[in-house]
Coordinates of C-alpha atoms in Angstrom, one line a residue:
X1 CA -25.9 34.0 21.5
X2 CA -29.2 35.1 23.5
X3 CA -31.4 34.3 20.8
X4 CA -30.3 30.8 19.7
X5 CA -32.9 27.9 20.6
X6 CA -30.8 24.5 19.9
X7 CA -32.7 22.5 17.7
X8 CA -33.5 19.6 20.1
X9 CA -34.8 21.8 22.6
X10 CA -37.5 22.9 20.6
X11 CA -38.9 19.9 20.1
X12 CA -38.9 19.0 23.5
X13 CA -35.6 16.6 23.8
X14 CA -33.5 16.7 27.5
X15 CA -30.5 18.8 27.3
X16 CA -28.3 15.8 26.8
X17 CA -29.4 15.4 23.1
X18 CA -28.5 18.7 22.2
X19 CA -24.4 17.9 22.0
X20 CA -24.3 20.0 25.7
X21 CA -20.7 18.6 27.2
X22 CA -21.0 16.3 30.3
X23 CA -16.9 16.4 30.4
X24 CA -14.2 18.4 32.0
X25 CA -12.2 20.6 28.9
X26 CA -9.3 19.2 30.8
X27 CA -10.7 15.6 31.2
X28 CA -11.8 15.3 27.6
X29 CA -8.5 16.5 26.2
X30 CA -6.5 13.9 28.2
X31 CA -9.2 11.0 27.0
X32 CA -8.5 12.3 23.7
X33 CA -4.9 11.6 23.6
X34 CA -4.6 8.8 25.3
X35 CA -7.4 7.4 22.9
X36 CA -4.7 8.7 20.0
X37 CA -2.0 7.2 21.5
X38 CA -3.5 3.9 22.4
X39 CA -4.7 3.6 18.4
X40 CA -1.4 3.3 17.7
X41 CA -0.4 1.3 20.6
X42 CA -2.6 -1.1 18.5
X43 CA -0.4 -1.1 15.5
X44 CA 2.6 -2.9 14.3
X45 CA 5.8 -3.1 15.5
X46 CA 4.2 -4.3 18.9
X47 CA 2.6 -7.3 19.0
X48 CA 0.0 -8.8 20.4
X49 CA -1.8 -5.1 21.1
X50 CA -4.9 -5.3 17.8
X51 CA -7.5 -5.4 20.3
X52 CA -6.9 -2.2 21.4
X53 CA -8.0 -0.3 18.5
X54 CA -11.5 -1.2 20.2
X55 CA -11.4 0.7 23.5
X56 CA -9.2 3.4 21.9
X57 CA -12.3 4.2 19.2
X58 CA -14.7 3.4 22.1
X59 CA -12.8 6.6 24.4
X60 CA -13.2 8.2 20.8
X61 CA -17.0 8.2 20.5
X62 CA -17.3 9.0 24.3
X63 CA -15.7 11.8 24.4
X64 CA -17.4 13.0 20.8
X65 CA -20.3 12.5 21.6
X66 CA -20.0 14.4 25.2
X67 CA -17.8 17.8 23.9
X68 CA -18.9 21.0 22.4
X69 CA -15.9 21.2 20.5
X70 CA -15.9 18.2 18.3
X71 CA -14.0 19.2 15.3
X72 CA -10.9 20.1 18.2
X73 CA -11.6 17.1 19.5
X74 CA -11.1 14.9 16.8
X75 CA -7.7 17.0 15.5
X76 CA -6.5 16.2 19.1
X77 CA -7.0 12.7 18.6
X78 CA -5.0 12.6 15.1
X79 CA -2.5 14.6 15.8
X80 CA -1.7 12.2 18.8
X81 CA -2.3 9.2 17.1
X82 CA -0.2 10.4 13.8
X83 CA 2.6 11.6 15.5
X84 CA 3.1 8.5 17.8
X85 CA 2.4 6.5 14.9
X86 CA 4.7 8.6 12.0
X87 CA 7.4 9.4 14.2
X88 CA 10.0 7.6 12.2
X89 CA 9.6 10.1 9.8
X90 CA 11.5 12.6 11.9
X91 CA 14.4 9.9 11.6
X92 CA 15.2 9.8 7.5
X93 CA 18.6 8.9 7.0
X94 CA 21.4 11.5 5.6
X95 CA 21.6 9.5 2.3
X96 CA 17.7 10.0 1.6
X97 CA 16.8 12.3 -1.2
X98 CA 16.0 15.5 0.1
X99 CA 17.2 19.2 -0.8
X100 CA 17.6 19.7 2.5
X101 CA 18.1 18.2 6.4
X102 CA 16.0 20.8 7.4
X103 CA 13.1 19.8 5.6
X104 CA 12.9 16.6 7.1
X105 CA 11.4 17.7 10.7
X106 CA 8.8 20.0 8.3
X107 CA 8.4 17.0 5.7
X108 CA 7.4 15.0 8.6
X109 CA 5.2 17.7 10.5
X110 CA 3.7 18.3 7.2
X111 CA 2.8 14.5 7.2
X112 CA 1.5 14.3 10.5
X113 CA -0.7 17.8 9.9
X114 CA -1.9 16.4 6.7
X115 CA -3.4 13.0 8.6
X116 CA -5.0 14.6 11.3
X117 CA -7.5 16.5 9.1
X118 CA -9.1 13.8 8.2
X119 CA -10.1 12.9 12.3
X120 CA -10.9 17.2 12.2
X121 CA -13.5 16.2 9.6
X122 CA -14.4 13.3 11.4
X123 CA -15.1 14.9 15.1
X124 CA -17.0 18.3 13.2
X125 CA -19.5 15.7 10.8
X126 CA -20.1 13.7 14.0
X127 CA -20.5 17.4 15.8
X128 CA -23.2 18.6 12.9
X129 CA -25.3 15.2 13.2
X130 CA -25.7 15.8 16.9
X131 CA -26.8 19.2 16.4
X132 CA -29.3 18.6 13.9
X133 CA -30.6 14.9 15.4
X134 CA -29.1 14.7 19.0
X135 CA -26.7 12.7 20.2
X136 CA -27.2 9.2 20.3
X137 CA -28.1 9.8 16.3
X138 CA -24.7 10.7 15.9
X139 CA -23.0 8.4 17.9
X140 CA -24.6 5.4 15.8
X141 CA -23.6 7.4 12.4
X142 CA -20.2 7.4 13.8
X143 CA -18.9 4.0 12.5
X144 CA -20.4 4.7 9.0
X145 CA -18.4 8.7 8.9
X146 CA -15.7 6.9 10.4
X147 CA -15.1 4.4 7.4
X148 CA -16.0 7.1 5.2
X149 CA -12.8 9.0 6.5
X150 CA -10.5 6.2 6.6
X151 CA -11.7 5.2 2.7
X152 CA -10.9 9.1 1.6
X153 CA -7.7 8.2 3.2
X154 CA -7.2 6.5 -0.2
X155 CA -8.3 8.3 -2.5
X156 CA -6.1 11.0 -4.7
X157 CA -2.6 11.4 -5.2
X158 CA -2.5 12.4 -1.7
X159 CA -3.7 9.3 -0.5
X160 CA -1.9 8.2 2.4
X161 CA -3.8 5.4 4.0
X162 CA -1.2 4.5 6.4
X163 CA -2.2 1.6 8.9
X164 CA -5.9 2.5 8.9
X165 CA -7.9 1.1 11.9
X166 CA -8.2 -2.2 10.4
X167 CA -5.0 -3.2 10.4
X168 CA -5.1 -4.0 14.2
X169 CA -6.6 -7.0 13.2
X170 CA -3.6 -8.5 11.8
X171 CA -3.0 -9.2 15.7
X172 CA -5.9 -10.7 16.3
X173 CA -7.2 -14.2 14.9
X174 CA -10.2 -12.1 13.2
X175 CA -7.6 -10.9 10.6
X176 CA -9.2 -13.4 7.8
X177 CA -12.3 -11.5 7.5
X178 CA -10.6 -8.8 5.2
X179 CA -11.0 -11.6 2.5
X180 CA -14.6 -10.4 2.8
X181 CA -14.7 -7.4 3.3
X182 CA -11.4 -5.8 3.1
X183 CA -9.3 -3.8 5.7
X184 CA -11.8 -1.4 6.0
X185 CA -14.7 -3.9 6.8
X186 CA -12.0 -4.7 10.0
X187 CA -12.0 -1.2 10.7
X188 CA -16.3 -0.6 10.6
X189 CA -16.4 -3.5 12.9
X190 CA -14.5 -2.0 15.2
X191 CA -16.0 1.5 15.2
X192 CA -19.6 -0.1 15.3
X193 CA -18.3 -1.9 18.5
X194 CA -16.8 0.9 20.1
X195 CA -20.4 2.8 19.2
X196 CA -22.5 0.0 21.1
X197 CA -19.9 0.0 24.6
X198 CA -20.4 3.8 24.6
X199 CA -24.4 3.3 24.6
X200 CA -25.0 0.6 26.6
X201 CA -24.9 2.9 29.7
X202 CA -28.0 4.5 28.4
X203 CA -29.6 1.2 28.6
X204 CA -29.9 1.5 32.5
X205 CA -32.0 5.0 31.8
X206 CA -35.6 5.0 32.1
X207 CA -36.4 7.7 29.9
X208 CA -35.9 10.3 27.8
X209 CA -32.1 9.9 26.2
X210 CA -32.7 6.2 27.9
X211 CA -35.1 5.3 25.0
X212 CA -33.2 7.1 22.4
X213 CA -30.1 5.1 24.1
X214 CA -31.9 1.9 23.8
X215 CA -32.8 1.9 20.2
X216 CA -29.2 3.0 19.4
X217 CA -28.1 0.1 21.0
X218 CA -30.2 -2.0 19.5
X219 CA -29.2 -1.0 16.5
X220 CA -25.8 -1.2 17.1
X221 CA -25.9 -5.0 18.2
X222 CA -28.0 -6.4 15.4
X223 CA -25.4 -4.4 13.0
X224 CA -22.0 -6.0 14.7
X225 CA -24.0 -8.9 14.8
X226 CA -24.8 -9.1 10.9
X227 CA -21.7 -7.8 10.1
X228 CA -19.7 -10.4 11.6
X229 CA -22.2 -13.1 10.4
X230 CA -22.2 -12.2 7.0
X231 CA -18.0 -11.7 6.7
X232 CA -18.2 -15.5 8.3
X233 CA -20.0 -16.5 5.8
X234 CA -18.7 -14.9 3.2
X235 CA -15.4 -16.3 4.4
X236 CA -16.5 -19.7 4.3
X237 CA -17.9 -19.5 0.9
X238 CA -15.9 -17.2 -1.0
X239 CA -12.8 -19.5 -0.7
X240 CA -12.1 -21.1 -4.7
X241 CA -9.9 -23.9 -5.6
X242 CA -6.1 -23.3 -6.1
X243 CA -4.4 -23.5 -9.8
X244 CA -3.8 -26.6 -9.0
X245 CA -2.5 -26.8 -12.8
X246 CA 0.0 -24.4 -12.1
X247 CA 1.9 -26.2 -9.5
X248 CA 4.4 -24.7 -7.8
X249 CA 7.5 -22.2 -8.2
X250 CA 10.7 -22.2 -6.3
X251 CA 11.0 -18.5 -6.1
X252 CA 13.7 -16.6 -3.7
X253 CA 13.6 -12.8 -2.3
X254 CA 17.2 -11.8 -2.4
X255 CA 17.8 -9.2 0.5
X256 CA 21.4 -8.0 -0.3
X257 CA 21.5 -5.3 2.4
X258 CA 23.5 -2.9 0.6
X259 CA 24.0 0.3 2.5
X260 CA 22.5 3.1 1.0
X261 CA 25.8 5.3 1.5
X262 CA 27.5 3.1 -0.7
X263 CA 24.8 2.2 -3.5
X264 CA 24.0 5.5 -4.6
X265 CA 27.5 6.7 -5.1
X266 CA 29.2 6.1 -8.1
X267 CA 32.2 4.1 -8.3
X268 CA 30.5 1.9 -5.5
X269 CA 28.7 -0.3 -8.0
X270 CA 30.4 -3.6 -6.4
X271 CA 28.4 -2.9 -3.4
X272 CA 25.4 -3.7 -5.6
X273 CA 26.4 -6.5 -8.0
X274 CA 28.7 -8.0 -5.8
X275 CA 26.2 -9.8 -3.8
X276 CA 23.6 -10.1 -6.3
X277 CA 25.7 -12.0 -8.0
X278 CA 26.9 -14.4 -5.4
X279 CA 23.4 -14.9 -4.0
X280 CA 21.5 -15.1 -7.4
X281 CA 24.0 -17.9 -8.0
X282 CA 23.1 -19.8 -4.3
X283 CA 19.3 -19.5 -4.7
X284 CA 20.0 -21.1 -8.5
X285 CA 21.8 -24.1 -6.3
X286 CA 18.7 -24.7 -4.3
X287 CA 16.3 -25.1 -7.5
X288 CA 15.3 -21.7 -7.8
X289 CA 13.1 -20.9 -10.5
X290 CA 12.0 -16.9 -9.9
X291 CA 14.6 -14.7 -8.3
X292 CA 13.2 -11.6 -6.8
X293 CA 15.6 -8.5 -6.5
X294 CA 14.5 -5.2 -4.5
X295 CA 13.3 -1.9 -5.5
X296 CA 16.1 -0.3 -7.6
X297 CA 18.4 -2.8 -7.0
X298 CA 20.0 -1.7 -9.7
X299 CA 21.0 2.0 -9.0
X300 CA 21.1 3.3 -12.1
X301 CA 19.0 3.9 -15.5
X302 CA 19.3 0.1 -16.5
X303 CA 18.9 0.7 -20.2
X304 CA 21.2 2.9 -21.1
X305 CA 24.0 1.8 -18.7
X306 CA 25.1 -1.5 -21.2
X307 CA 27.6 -3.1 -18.5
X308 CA 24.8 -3.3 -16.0
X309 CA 22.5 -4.6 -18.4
X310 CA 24.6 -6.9 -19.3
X311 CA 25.3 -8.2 -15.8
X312 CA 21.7 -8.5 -14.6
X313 CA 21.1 -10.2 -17.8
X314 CA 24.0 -12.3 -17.6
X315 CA 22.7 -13.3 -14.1
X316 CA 19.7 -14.5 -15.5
X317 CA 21.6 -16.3 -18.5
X318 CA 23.7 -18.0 -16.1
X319 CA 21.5 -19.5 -13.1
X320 CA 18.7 -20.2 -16.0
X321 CA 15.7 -18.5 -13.9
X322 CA 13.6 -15.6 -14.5
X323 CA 14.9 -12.4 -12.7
X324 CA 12.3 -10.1 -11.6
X325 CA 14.3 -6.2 -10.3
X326 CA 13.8 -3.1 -10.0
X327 CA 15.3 0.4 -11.8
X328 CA 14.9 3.7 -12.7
X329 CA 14.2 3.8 -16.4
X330 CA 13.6 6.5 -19.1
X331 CA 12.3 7.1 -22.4
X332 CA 10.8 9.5 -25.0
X333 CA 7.0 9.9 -25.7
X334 CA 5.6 10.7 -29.0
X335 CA 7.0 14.7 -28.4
X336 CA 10.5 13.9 -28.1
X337 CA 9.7 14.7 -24.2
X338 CA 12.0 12.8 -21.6
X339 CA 9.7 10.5 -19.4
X340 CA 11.1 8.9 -16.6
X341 CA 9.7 6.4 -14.2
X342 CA 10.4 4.0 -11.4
X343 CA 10.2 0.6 -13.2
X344 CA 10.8 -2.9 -12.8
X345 CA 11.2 -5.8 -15.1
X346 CA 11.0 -9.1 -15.4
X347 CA 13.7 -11.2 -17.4
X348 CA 13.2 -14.7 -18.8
X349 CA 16.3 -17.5 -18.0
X350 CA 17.7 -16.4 -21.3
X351 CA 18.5 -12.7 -20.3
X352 CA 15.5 -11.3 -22.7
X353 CA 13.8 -8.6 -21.6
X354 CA 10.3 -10.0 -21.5
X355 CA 7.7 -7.8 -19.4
X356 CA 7.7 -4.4 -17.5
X357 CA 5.9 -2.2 -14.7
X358 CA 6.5 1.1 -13.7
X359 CA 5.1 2.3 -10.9
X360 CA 1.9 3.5 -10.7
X361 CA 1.0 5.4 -7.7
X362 CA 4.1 7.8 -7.0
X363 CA 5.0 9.0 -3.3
X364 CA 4.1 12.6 -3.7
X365 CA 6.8 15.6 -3.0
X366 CA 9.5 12.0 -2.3
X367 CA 9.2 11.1 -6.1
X368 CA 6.7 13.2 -7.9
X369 CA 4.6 16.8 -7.1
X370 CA 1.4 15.9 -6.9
X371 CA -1.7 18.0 -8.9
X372 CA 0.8 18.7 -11.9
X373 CA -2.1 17.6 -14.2
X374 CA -4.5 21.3 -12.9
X375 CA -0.6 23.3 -12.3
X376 CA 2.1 22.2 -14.6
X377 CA 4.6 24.1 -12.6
X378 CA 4.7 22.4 -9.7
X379 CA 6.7 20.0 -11.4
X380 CA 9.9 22.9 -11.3
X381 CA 9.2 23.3 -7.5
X382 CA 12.6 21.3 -6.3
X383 CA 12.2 19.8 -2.7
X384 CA 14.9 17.1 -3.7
X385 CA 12.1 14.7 -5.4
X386 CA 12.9 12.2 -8.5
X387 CA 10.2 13.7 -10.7
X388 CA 9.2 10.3 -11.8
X389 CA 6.2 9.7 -14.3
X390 CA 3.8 7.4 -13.0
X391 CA 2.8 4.0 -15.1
X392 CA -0.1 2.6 -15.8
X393 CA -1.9 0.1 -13.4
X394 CA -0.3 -3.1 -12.3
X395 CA -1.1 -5.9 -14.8
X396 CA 0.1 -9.6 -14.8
X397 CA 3.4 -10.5 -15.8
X398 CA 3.9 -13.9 -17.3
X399 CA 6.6 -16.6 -15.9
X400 CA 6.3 -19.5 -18.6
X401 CA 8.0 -22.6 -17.0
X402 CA 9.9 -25.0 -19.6
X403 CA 8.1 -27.6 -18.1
X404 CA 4.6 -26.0 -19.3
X405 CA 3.8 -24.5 -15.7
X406 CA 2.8 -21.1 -15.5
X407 CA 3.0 -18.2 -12.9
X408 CA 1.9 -15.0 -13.1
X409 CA 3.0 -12.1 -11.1
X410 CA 1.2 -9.0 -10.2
X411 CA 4.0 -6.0 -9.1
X412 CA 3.7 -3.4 -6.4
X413 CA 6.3 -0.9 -5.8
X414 CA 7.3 0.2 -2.6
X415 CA 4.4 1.9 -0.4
X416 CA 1.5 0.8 -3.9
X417 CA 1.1 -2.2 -1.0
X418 CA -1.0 -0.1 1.3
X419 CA -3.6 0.5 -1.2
X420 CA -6.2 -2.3 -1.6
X421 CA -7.1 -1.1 -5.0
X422 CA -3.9 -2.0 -6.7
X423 CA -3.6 -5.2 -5.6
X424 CA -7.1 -6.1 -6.2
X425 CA -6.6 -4.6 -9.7
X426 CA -3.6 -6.8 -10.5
X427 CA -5.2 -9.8 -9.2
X428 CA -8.4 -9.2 -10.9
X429 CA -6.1 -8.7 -13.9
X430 CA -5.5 -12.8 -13.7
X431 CA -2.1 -12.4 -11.2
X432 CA -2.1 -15.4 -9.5
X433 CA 0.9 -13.7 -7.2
X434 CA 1.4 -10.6 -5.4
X435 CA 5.0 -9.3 -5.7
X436 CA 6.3 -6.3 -3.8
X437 CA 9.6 -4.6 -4.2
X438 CA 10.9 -1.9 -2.1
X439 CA 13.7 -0.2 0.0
X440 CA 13.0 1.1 3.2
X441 CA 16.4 1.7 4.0
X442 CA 16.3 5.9 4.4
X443 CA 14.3 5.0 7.9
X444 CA 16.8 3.2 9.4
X445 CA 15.7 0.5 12.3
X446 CA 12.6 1.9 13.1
X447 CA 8.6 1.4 13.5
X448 CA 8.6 2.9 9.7
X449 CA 9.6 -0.6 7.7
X450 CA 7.9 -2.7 9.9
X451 CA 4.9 -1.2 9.8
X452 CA 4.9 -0.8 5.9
X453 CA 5.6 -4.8 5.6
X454 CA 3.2 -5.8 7.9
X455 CA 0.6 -3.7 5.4
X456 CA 1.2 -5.6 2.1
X457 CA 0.4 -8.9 4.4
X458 CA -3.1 -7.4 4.0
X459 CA -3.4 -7.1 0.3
X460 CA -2.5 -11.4 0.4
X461 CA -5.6 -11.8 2.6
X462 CA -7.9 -9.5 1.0
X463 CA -6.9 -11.2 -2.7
X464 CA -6.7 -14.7 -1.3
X465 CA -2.8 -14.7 -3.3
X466 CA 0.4 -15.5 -2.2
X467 CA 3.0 -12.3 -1.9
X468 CA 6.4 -12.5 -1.9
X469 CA 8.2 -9.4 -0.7
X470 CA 11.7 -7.9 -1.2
X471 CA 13.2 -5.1 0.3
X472 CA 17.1 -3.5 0.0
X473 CA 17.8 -3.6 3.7
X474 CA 14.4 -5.8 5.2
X475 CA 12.0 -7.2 5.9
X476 CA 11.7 -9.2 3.2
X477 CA 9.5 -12.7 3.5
X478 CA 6.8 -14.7 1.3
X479 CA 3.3 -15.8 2.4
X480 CA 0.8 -18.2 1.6
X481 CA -2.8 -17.1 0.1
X482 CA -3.7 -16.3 3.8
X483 CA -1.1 -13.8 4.5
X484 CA 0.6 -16.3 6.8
X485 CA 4.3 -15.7 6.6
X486 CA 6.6 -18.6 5.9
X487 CA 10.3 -17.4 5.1
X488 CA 11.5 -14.0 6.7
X489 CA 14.3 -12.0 7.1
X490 CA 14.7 -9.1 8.9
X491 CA 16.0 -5.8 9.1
X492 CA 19.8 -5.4 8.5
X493 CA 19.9 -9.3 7.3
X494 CA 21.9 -10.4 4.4
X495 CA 19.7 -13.5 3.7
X496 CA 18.2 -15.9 0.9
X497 CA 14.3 -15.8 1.5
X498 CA 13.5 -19.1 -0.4
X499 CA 10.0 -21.1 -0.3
X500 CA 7.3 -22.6 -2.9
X501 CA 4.9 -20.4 -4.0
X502 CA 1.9 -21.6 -6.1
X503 CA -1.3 -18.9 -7.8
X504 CA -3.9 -18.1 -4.9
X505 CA -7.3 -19.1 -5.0
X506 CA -8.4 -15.5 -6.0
X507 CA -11.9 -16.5 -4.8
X508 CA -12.4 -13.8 -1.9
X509 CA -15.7 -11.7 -1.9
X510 CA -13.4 -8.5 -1.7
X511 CA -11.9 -9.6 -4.6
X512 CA -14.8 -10.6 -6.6
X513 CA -17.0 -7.2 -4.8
X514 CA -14.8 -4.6 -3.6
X515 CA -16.1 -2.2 -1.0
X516 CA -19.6 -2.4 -2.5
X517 CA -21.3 -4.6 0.0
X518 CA -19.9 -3.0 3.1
X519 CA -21.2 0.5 1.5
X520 CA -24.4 -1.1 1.2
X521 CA -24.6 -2.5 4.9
X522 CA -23.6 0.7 5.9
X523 CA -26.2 2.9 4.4
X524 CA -28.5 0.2 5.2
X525 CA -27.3 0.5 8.8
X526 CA -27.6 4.4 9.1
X527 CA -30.8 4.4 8.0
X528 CA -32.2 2.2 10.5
X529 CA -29.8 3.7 13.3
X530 CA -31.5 6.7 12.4
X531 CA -35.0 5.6 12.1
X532 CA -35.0 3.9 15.7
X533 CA -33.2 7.2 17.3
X534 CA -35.8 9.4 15.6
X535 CA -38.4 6.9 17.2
X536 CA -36.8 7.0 20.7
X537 CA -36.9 11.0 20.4
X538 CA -40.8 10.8 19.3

């Protein structure tokens, strides 16, 4: 270690560009993880806490941007922030389907790990870019690697982007935005915040990291500044006029609350049609036009088991509405090969059979092995999974009115809500709704379902649609094209959720863009952060 020169120093730069730590091992470890645990402090179920996400990336970047070890430092924060934030998943239910109980503490360590390699990536690119151009550099690149790791949170069949920094927001009256730029436009806002309260201290130095400190700041405020001005904007312009052609559809969320112990053992099946049945008939009272039943509702392999067929067709018959449910389903492909999937249909007031989606994006090692595709033989690997299939993309399902109105639904399945890019493909598709099915039901009363329903609000705002939500056991609810909630139930409710829904305005820049303009402001961004910083070094 004798011989090595740190880049900055050659050229000149004080010490404090050169990523040398200004904080206690001790200190910086306990800012760490109370900057973890105060990231999820910010998220659902507590309310009322968004704004923290702010301070908690701001303690972040601090401590980054002062530590030698900035790879440990950001592993710190996620495994802090994970495990406070997945802890339900230490508290599956004995009727979930696993080989094993005591897979579920290394499931959910396994889950936790898995997240906090993404902040471990964050903290060691944030580490190399204050190595090679000092310090400041890097903290004003942080927002941009920052959004970069939350976005490849997304990405692959390990894509997990559970309650990603933007979803604070949904706490905060700055939640519209995401109809411009998405949740992960909320989330660079609030990194490129947290970057300018960590440097304005520097604006109070006279020289040296003082000017490099300045024109990070600088930078910092004129790019919260424009972000904020243009999602405004974009906000106020990208709103389009409603369907107003389409009118309105009574449709109802039927939470049946049946207990998992009972609806996935045979001989129990009264459990399930029982109160489908009953409630079906009650919404049909109250003018319902669309019934919406939860994920596997029916539990059981609806088209080859003829008496259940016949009932949720029969329901449909009878109460003369369109039945959208869920169910496993199978079938043969061209090779005689058995392909099964987790599906849902949607049923017409005569009982037909009219449209189907199977879900897309699978929950890997809970209903598929992921990377079969390169290793074949993963798919023999038996951890208690359903070895689903997945479907093609979400694409609009019709409801045809006999009065000539029209509605058309765009499914999610279960946890497909936290991923922006389904719902913005169904939409773009021509869904005028957003409808998501699920059963939370294996975690019990805890943060878990909470958390995952207050997600798919987000996909209403970013699409400018309406989504109606089911779940087995809660929360079930329906919002406008804001993401407002306006009928709810909770967890453990037996409960009709019944409102008029119409087809969004589907004119939101995300919708029409994607994440393409906040790449571009971003690049754009880092180039000039970097530009002014290499200016304050000269």
């Amino acid at each position: 270690m004798s011989g090595y020169d740190p880049p900055m120093l050659r050229q000149g730069t004080p010490a404090r560009n050169a990523g040398e730590a200004s904080l206690p091992p001790r200190l910086a470890a306990l800012a760490t993880v109370c900057a973890g645990v105060m990231a999820t402090v910010a998220m659902p179920p507590l309310r009322g806490t968004g704004w923290l996400i702010v301070p908690s990336l701001t303690l972040l970047f601090a401590v980054l941007r002062d530590t030698p070890r900035p790879a440990l430092v950001g592993w710190l924060f996620g495994l802090a922030h994970q495990a406070t934030l997945l802890h339900w998943l230490f508290l599956l239910g004995p009727e979930a389907p696993i080989a094993s109980r005591v897979l579920v503490p290394v499931a959910a360590s396994a889950a936790i790990l898995y997240a906090s390699l993404f902040y471990l990536l964050l903290g060691w690119l944030i580490g190399r870019m204050a190595r090679l151009y000092g310090r400041s550099a890097a903290l004003m690149t942080a927002p941009v690697l920052w959004t970069a790791v939350e976005a490849l949170r997304t990405a692959g069949e390990l894509g997990f982007p559970w309650c990603l920094s933007g979803m604070a927001f949904l706490q905060t009256p700055l939640y519209p935005l995401a109809a411009a730029g998405g949740e992960l436009a909320l989330g660079a806002g609030a990194a490129i915040t947290a970057a300018l309260l960590v440097s304005l201290p520097d604006l109070s130095v006279g020289r040296g990291a003082g000017r490099d400190g300045r024109a990070a700041t600088t930078a910092a405020a004129l790019s919260l500044a424009c972000l904020v001005a243009w999602g405004s904007l974009a906000l106020l312009s990208g709103r389009g006029d409603a369907d107003t052609a389409a009118g309105t559809v009574r449709v109802a969320a039927v939470q049946a609350d049946v207990a998992l112990r009972d609806k996935w053992t045979q001989g129990r099946i009264d459990s399930t049609t029982v109160p489908y049945t009953a409630m079906s008939a009650a919404a049909a009272r109250e003018g319902v036009e669309l019934l919406v039943w939860a994920e596997t509702a029916v539990p059981a392999y609806l088209m080859y088991e003829r008496h259940l067929l016949s009932w949720v067709r029969a329901v449909a018959d009878t109460n003369d509405v369109y039945l959208y449910t869920g169910f496993p389903d199978a079938n043969l492909d061209a090779d005689g090969r058995q392909l099964r999937t987790n599906a849902s249909g949607l049923f017409d007031p005569g009982g037909r059979l009219c449209d189907r989606y199977a879900k897309h994006h699978l929950l890997p090692f809970g209903e598929r092995m992921p990377f079969q595709s390169v290793m074949p033989w993963l798919g023999n690997v038996d951890l208690g999974q359903a070895e689903w299939e997945p479907g093609a993309p979400p694409a609009p399902m019709d409801v045809l009115l006999a009065d000539g109105r029209a509605l058309r639904l765009g499914g999610l399945i279960c946890y497909e809500s936290i991923f922006p890019s389904l719902a913005r493909h169904a939409v773009r598709a021509g869904a005028g709704v957003l409808v998501n099915i699920t059963n939370d039901g294996w975690f019990g009363r805890t943060a878990g379902p909470v958390q995952h329903a207050e997600m798919a609000r987000m996909r209403a705002v970013e699409c400018g649609v309406p989504l109606v939500r089911c779940a087995n056991n809660g929360i079930s609810y329906i919002t406008d094209d804001g993401g407002v909630v306006r009928r709810r139930a909770g967890l453990g409710e037996r409960a009709l959720v019944i409102d008029d829904v119409s087809p969004g305005r589907r004119g939101t820049r995300y919708l029409r863009h994607g994440a393409w303009p906040l790449l571009i402001f971003l690049s754009a961004w880092s180039a000039v952060a970097m530009a002014l910083t290499a200016r304050g070094r000269r």
